[in-house]
Amino acid sequence: MAKLYFRYGAMNSGKSTGLLQTAYNYEERGQRVLLIKAVVDTKGEDFVVSRLGVSRRVDLLVDADDDLRALVHQQALSAAQATPAGGDGSQGVARLREVLDCVLIDEAQFLTPLQVDQLMEIVLVDDVPVLAYGIRTDFRTVSFPGSRRLLEIAHSLEELKTICRCGRKAIFNARKVGESFVFDGDQVAIDSGGVTYESLCGKCYLSAGGRLSAQ
């Protein structure tokens, strides 16, 4: 039975590297994968980019109002040069598993909760496994809506670990502008224009000026 997997971790925990390795493993066995990331993630533009220097062009860029399941059907069936019969697309739904073996999502925190539900439909209705990679919380320790929904409904949760500057396990993603940590601002600010991120343990996050707050 297909499952929805959420593999999460702080920045620099190897999420994109793991995704690219998974894609390679599938394709090495002659299986077909579909790589997806959100338009809002402008880092690398239409590529999944690993911090180790490995990259690969994605198959789909999705916006917040896109129907993710419909796009997956359209892309996968088009790639297989299949034309679904019937006005309701029911034959296309039935055939998806014949032309696609896995869906891979990079930076899954940027999906909407509805799009995460659409991923679950791909798993439950179409019997295609979905592996989503992302971070749980933003630089203020507040969960991203997409990550929160994945934590609520995914069949399998796997934490990818990395370390803080002090050697402890890093769990938070601290934002820096230049050399200074900042703890106010928009939830999404991609690495650019002097904005960078550092993975910190809880103790170092508080020492840097961070706050633990649900607000």
PDB file of N, CA and C in Angstrom, residues 131-187:
ATOM      1  N   LEU A 131       6.656  11.273  -1.157  1.00  0.00           N
ATOM      2  CA  LEU A 131       7.684  11.580  -0.168  1.00  0.00           C
ATOM      3  C   LEU A 131       7.886  13.089  -0.144  1.00  0.00           C
ATOM      4  N   ALA A 132       7.533  13.711   0.979  1.00  0.00           N
ATOM      5  CA  ALA A 132       7.635  15.157   1.130  1.00  0.00           C
ATOM      6  C   ALA A 132       8.790  15.490   2.069  1.00  0.00           C
ATOM      7  N   TYR A 133       9.635  16.420   1.656  1.00  0.00           N
ATOM      8  CA  TYR A 133      10.784  16.842   2.448  1.00  0.00           C
ATOM      9  C   TYR A 133      10.624  18.316   2.805  1.00  0.00           C
ATOM     10  N   GLY A 134      10.863  18.668   4.078  1.00  0.00           N
ATOM     11  CA  GLY A 134      10.730  20.067   4.451  1.00  0.00           C
ATOM     12  C   GLY A 134      11.134  20.320   5.886  1.00  0.00           C
ATOM     13  N   ILE A 135      10.920  21.547   6.333  1.00  0.00           N
ATOM     14  CA  ILE A 135      11.190  21.936   7.710  1.00  0.00           C
ATOM     15  C   ILE A 135       9.865  22.110   8.443  1.00  0.00           C
ATOM     16  N   ARG A 136       9.901  21.948   9.765  1.00  0.00           N
ATOM     17  CA  ARG A 136       8.676  22.066  10.555  1.00  0.00           C
ATOM     18  C   ARG A 136       8.303  23.517  10.842  1.00  0.00           C
ATOM     19  N   THR A 137       9.287  24.309  11.275  1.00  0.00           N
ATOM     20  CA  THR A 137       8.990  25.634  11.815  1.00  0.00           C
ATOM     21  C   THR A 137       9.839  26.715  11.163  1.00  0.00           C
ATOM     22  N   ASP A 138       9.341  27.951  11.265  1.00  0.00           N
ATOM     23  CA  ASP A 138      10.056  29.089  10.702  1.00  0.00           C
ATOM     24  C   ASP A 138      11.073  29.637  11.706  1.00  0.00           C
ATOM     25  N   PHE A 139      11.634  30.800  11.408  1.00  0.00           N
ATOM     26  CA  PHE A 139      12.687  31.375  12.242  1.00  0.00           C
ATOM     27  C   PHE A 139      12.170  31.869  13.588  1.00  0.00           C
ATOM     28  N   ARG A 140      10.840  31.886  13.760  1.00  0.00           N
ATOM     29  CA  ARG A 140      10.238  32.266  15.047  1.00  0.00           C
ATOM     30  C   ARG A 140       9.754  31.037  15.816  1.00  0.00           C
ATOM     31  N   THR A 141      10.062  29.855  15.342  1.00  0.00           N
ATOM     32  CA  THR A 141       9.649  28.563  15.894  1.00  0.00           C
ATOM     33  C   THR A 141       8.162  28.295  15.718  1.00  0.00           C
ATOM     34  N   VAL A 142       7.518  28.961  14.761  1.00  0.00           N
ATOM     35  CA  VAL A 142       6.104  28.762  14.461  1.00  0.00           C
ATOM     36  C   VAL A 142       5.988  27.833  13.254  1.00  0.00           C
ATOM     37  N   SER A 143       5.086  26.882  13.316  1.00  0.00           N
ATOM     38  CA  SER A 143       4.987  25.897  12.242  1.00  0.00           C
ATOM     39  C   SER A 143       4.469  26.515  10.945  1.00  0.00           C
ATOM     40  N   PHE A 144       4.979  26.014   9.834  1.00  0.00           N
ATOM     41  CA  PHE A 144       4.424  26.345   8.526  1.00  0.00           C
ATOM     42  C   PHE A 144       3.114  25.578   8.357  1.00  0.00           C
ATOM     43  N   PRO A 145       2.098  26.185   7.712  1.00  0.00           N
ATOM     44  CA  PRO A 145       0.819  25.480   7.527  1.00  0.00           C
ATOM     45  C   PRO A 145       0.959  24.133   6.819  1.00  0.00           C
ATOM     46  N   GLY A 146       1.800  24.063   5.792  1.00  0.00           N
ATOM     47  CA  GLY A 146       1.976  22.793   5.088  1.00  0.00           C
ATOM     48  C   GLY A 146       2.608  21.729   5.956  1.00  0.00           C
ATOM     49  N   SER A 147       3.613  22.122   6.733  1.00  0.00           N
ATOM     50  CA  SER A 147       4.267  21.167   7.627  1.00  0.00           C
ATOM     51  C   SER A 147       3.322  20.691   8.714  1.00  0.00           C
ATOM     52  N   ARG A 148       2.535  21.606   9.234  1.00  0.00           N
ATOM     53  CA  ARG A 148       1.596  21.225  10.286  1.00  0.00           C
ATOM     54  C   ARG A 148       0.616  20.173   9.785  1.00  0.00           C
ATOM     55  N   ARG A 149       0.117  20.359   8.558  1.00  0.00           N
ATOM     56  CA  ARG A 149      -0.833  19.390   8.020  1.00  0.00           C
ATOM     57  C   ARG A 149      -0.148  18.050   7.744  1.00  0.00           C
ATOM     58  N   LEU A 150       1.088  18.079   7.277  1.00  0.00           N
ATOM     59  CA  LEU A 150       1.821  16.837   7.057  1.00  0.00           C
ATOM     60  C   LEU A 150       2.038  16.092   8.369  1.00  0.00           C
ATOM     61  N   LEU A 151       2.362  16.807   9.432  1.00  0.00           N
ATOM     62  CA  LEU A 151       2.532  16.171  10.733  1.00  0.00           C
ATOM     63  C   LEU A 151       1.223  15.561  11.227  1.00  0.00           C
ATOM     64  N   GLU A 152       0.107  16.142  10.814  1.00  0.00           N
ATOM     65  CA  GLU A 152      -1.198  15.649  11.254  1.00  0.00           C
ATOM     66  C   GLU A 152      -1.622  14.371  10.532  1.00  0.00           C
ATOM     67  N   ILE A 153      -1.291  14.253   9.220  1.00  0.00           N
ATOM     68  CA  ILE A 153      -1.908  13.165   8.455  1.00  0.00           C
ATOM     69  C   ILE A 153      -0.928  12.188   7.804  1.00  0.00           C
ATOM     70  N   ALA A 154       0.361  12.493   7.748  1.00  0.00           N
ATOM     71  CA  ALA A 154       1.297  11.595   7.053  1.00  0.00           C
ATOM     72  C   ALA A 154       1.335  10.220   7.712  1.00  0.00           C
ATOM     73  N   HIS A 155       1.478   9.190   6.893  1.00  0.00           N
ATOM     74  CA  HIS A 155       1.613   7.832   7.419  1.00  0.00           C
ATOM     75  C   HIS A 155       2.920   7.655   8.183  1.00  0.00           C
ATOM     76  N   SER A 156       3.965   8.293   7.682  1.00  0.00           N
ATOM     77  CA  SER A 156       5.299   8.078   8.247  1.00  0.00           C
ATOM     78  C   SER A 156       5.994   9.423   8.455  1.00  0.00           C
ATOM     79  N   LEU A 157       6.557   9.634   9.655  1.00  0.00           N
ATOM     80  CA  LEU A 157       7.314  10.837   9.989  1.00  0.00           C
ATOM     81  C   LEU A 157       8.757  10.431  10.277  1.00  0.00           C
ATOM     82  N   GLU A 158       9.691  11.085   9.614  1.00  0.00           N
ATOM     83  CA  GLU A 158      11.103  10.764   9.812  1.00  0.00           C
ATOM     84  C   GLU A 158      11.883  12.052   9.993  1.00  0.00           C
ATOM     85  N   GLU A 159      12.595  12.163  11.110  1.00  0.00           N
ATOM     86  CA  GLU A 159      13.403  13.344  11.366  1.00  0.00           C
ATOM     87  C   GLU A 159      14.806  13.152  10.803  1.00  0.00           C
ATOM     88  N   LEU A 160      15.253  14.135  10.010  1.00  0.00           N
ATOM     89  CA  LEU A 160      16.617  14.163   9.490  1.00  0.00           C
ATOM     90  C   LEU A 160      17.413  15.112  10.386  1.00  0.00           C
ATOM     91  N   LYS A 161      18.500  14.646  10.925  1.00  0.00           N
ATOM     92  CA  LYS A 161      19.181  15.390  11.989  1.00  0.00           C
ATOM     93  C   LYS A 161      20.400  16.152  11.472  1.00  0.00           C
ATOM     94  N   THR A 162      20.681  17.273  12.131  1.00  0.00           N
ATOM     95  CA  THR A 162      21.905  18.022  11.914  1.00  0.00           C
ATOM     96  C   THR A 162      22.328  18.617  13.248  1.00  0.00           C
ATOM     97  N   ILE A 163      23.502  19.247  13.275  1.00  0.00           N
ATOM     98  CA  ILE A 163      24.017  19.730  14.552  1.00  0.00           C
ATOM     99  C   ILE A 163      24.125  21.253  14.578  1.00  0.00           C
ATOM    100  N   CYS A 164      24.038  21.775  15.771  1.00  0.00           N
ATOM    101  CA  CYS A 164      24.211  23.200  16.060  1.00  0.00           C
ATOM    102  C   CYS A 164      25.702  23.529  16.095  1.00  0.00           C
ATOM    103  N   ARG A 165      26.024  24.799  16.116  1.00  0.00           N
ATOM    104  CA  ARG A 165      27.421  25.243  16.228  1.00  0.00           C
ATOM    105  C   ARG A 165      28.090  24.735  17.505  1.00  0.00           C
ATOM    106  N   CYS A 166      27.265  24.447  18.533  1.00  0.00           N
ATOM    107  CA  CYS A 166      27.816  23.987  19.806  1.00  0.00           C
ATOM    108  C   CYS A 166      27.985  22.471  19.860  1.00  0.00           C
ATOM    109  N   GLY A 167      27.489  21.779  18.833  1.00  0.00           N
ATOM    110  CA  GLY A 167      27.603  20.334  18.794  1.00  0.00           C
ATOM    111  C   GLY A 167      26.349  19.599  19.198  1.00  0.00           C
ATOM    112  N   ARG A 168      25.371  20.323  19.783  1.00  0.00           N
ATOM    113  CA  ARG A 168      24.108  19.682  20.126  1.00  0.00           C
ATOM    114  C   ARG A 168      23.247  19.511  18.871  1.00  0.00           C
ATOM    115  N   LYS A 169      22.202  18.722  19.018  1.00  0.00           N
ATOM    116  CA  LYS A 169      21.251  18.549  17.917  1.00  0.00           C
ATOM    117  C   LYS A 169      20.545  19.875  17.638  1.00  0.00           C
ATOM    118  N   ALA A 170      20.535  20.298  16.373  1.00  0.00           N
ATOM    119  CA  ALA A 170      19.849  21.530  15.974  1.00  0.00           C
ATOM    120  C   ALA A 170      18.373  21.234  15.711  1.00  0.00           C
ATOM    121  N   ILE A 171      17.504  22.095  16.228  1.00  0.00           N
ATOM    122  CA  ILE A 171      16.070  21.914  16.017  1.00  0.00           C
ATOM    123  C   ILE A 171      15.389  23.164  15.477  1.00  0.00           C
ATOM    124  N   PHE A 172      16.036  24.329  15.573  1.00  0.00           N
ATOM    125  CA  PHE A 172      15.433  25.583  15.140  1.00  0.00           C
ATOM    126  C   PHE A 172      16.210  26.176  13.962  1.00  0.00           C
ATOM    127  N   ASN A 173      15.510  27.020  13.188  1.00  0.00           N
ATOM    128  CA  ASN A 173      16.098  27.672  12.023  1.00  0.00           C
ATOM    129  C   ASN A 173      16.148  29.172  12.274  1.00  0.00           C
ATOM    130  N   ALA A 174      17.314  29.682  12.631  1.00  0.00           N
ATOM    131  CA  ALA A 174      17.455  31.095  12.963  1.00  0.00           C
ATOM    132  C   ALA A 174      17.781  31.892  11.701  1.00  0.00           C
ATOM    133  N   ARG A 175      17.117  33.040  11.538  1.00  0.00           N
ATOM    134  CA  ARG A 175      17.346  33.899  10.370  1.00  0.00           C
ATOM    135  C   ARG A 175      18.401  34.950  10.699  1.00  0.00           C
ATOM    136  N   LYS A 176      19.278  35.181   9.719  1.00  0.00           N
ATOM    137  CA  LYS A 176      20.299  36.207   9.859  1.00  0.00           C
ATOM    138  C   LYS A 176      20.205  37.184   8.686  1.00  0.00           C
ATOM    139  N   VAL A 177      20.383  38.445   8.985  1.00  0.00           N
ATOM    140  CA  VAL A 177      20.555  39.468   7.952  1.00  0.00           C
ATOM    141  C   VAL A 177      21.964  40.008   8.137  1.00  0.00           C
ATOM    142  N   GLY A 178      22.808  39.725   7.162  1.00  0.00           N
ATOM    143  CA  GLY A 178      24.226  40.002   7.367  1.00  0.00           C
ATOM    144  C   GLY A 178      24.756  39.046   8.422  1.00  0.00           C
ATOM    145  N   GLU A 179      25.344  39.598   9.465  1.00  0.00           N
ATOM    146  CA  GLU A 179      25.884  38.788  10.551  1.00  0.00           C
ATOM    147  C   GLU A 179      24.998  38.792  11.795  1.00  0.00           C
ATOM    148  N   SER A 180      23.844  39.449  11.704  1.00  0.00           N
ATOM    149  CA  SER A 180      22.983  39.606  12.878  1.00  0.00           C
ATOM    150  C   SER A 180      21.750  38.710  12.794  1.00  0.00           C
ATOM    151  N   PHE A 181      21.385  38.074  13.900  1.00  0.00           N
ATOM    152  CA  PHE A 181      20.155  37.307  13.973  1.00  0.00           C
ATOM    153  C   PHE A 181      18.963  38.255  14.065  1.00  0.00           C
ATOM    154  N   VAL A 182      17.883  37.899  13.383  1.00  0.00           N
ATOM    155  CA  VAL A 182      16.641  38.681  13.454  1.00  0.00           C
ATOM    156  C   VAL A 182      15.497  37.735  13.802  1.00  0.00           C
ATOM    157  N   PHE A 183      14.513  38.255  14.532  1.00  0.00           N
ATOM    158  CA  PHE A 183      13.419  37.406  14.998  1.00  0.00           C
ATOM    159  C   PHE A 183      12.048  38.018  14.725  1.00  0.00           C
ATOM    160  N   ASP A 184      12.011  38.972  13.809  1.00  0.00           N
ATOM    161  CA  ASP A 184      10.761  39.570  13.372  1.00  0.00           C
ATOM    162  C   ASP A 184      10.790  39.666  11.851  1.00  0.00           C
ATOM    163  N   GLY A 185       9.603  39.596  11.241  1.00  0.00           N
ATOM    164  CA  GLY A 185       9.517  39.700   9.792  1.00  0.00           C
ATOM    165  C   GLY A 185       8.561  38.676   9.217  1.00  0.00           C
ATOM    166  N   ASP A 186       8.463  38.659   7.892  1.00  0.00           N
ATOM    167  CA  ASP A 186       7.570  37.726   7.209  1.00  0.00           C
ATOM    168  C   ASP A 186       8.032  36.292   7.421  1.00  0.00           C
ATOM    169  N   GLN A 187       7.073  35.378   7.400  1.00  0.00           N
ATOM    170  CA  GLN A 187       7.420  33.973   7.613  1.00  0.00           C
ATOM    171  C   GLN A 187       8.351  33.452   6.537  1.00  0.00           C
TER     172      GLN A 187
END
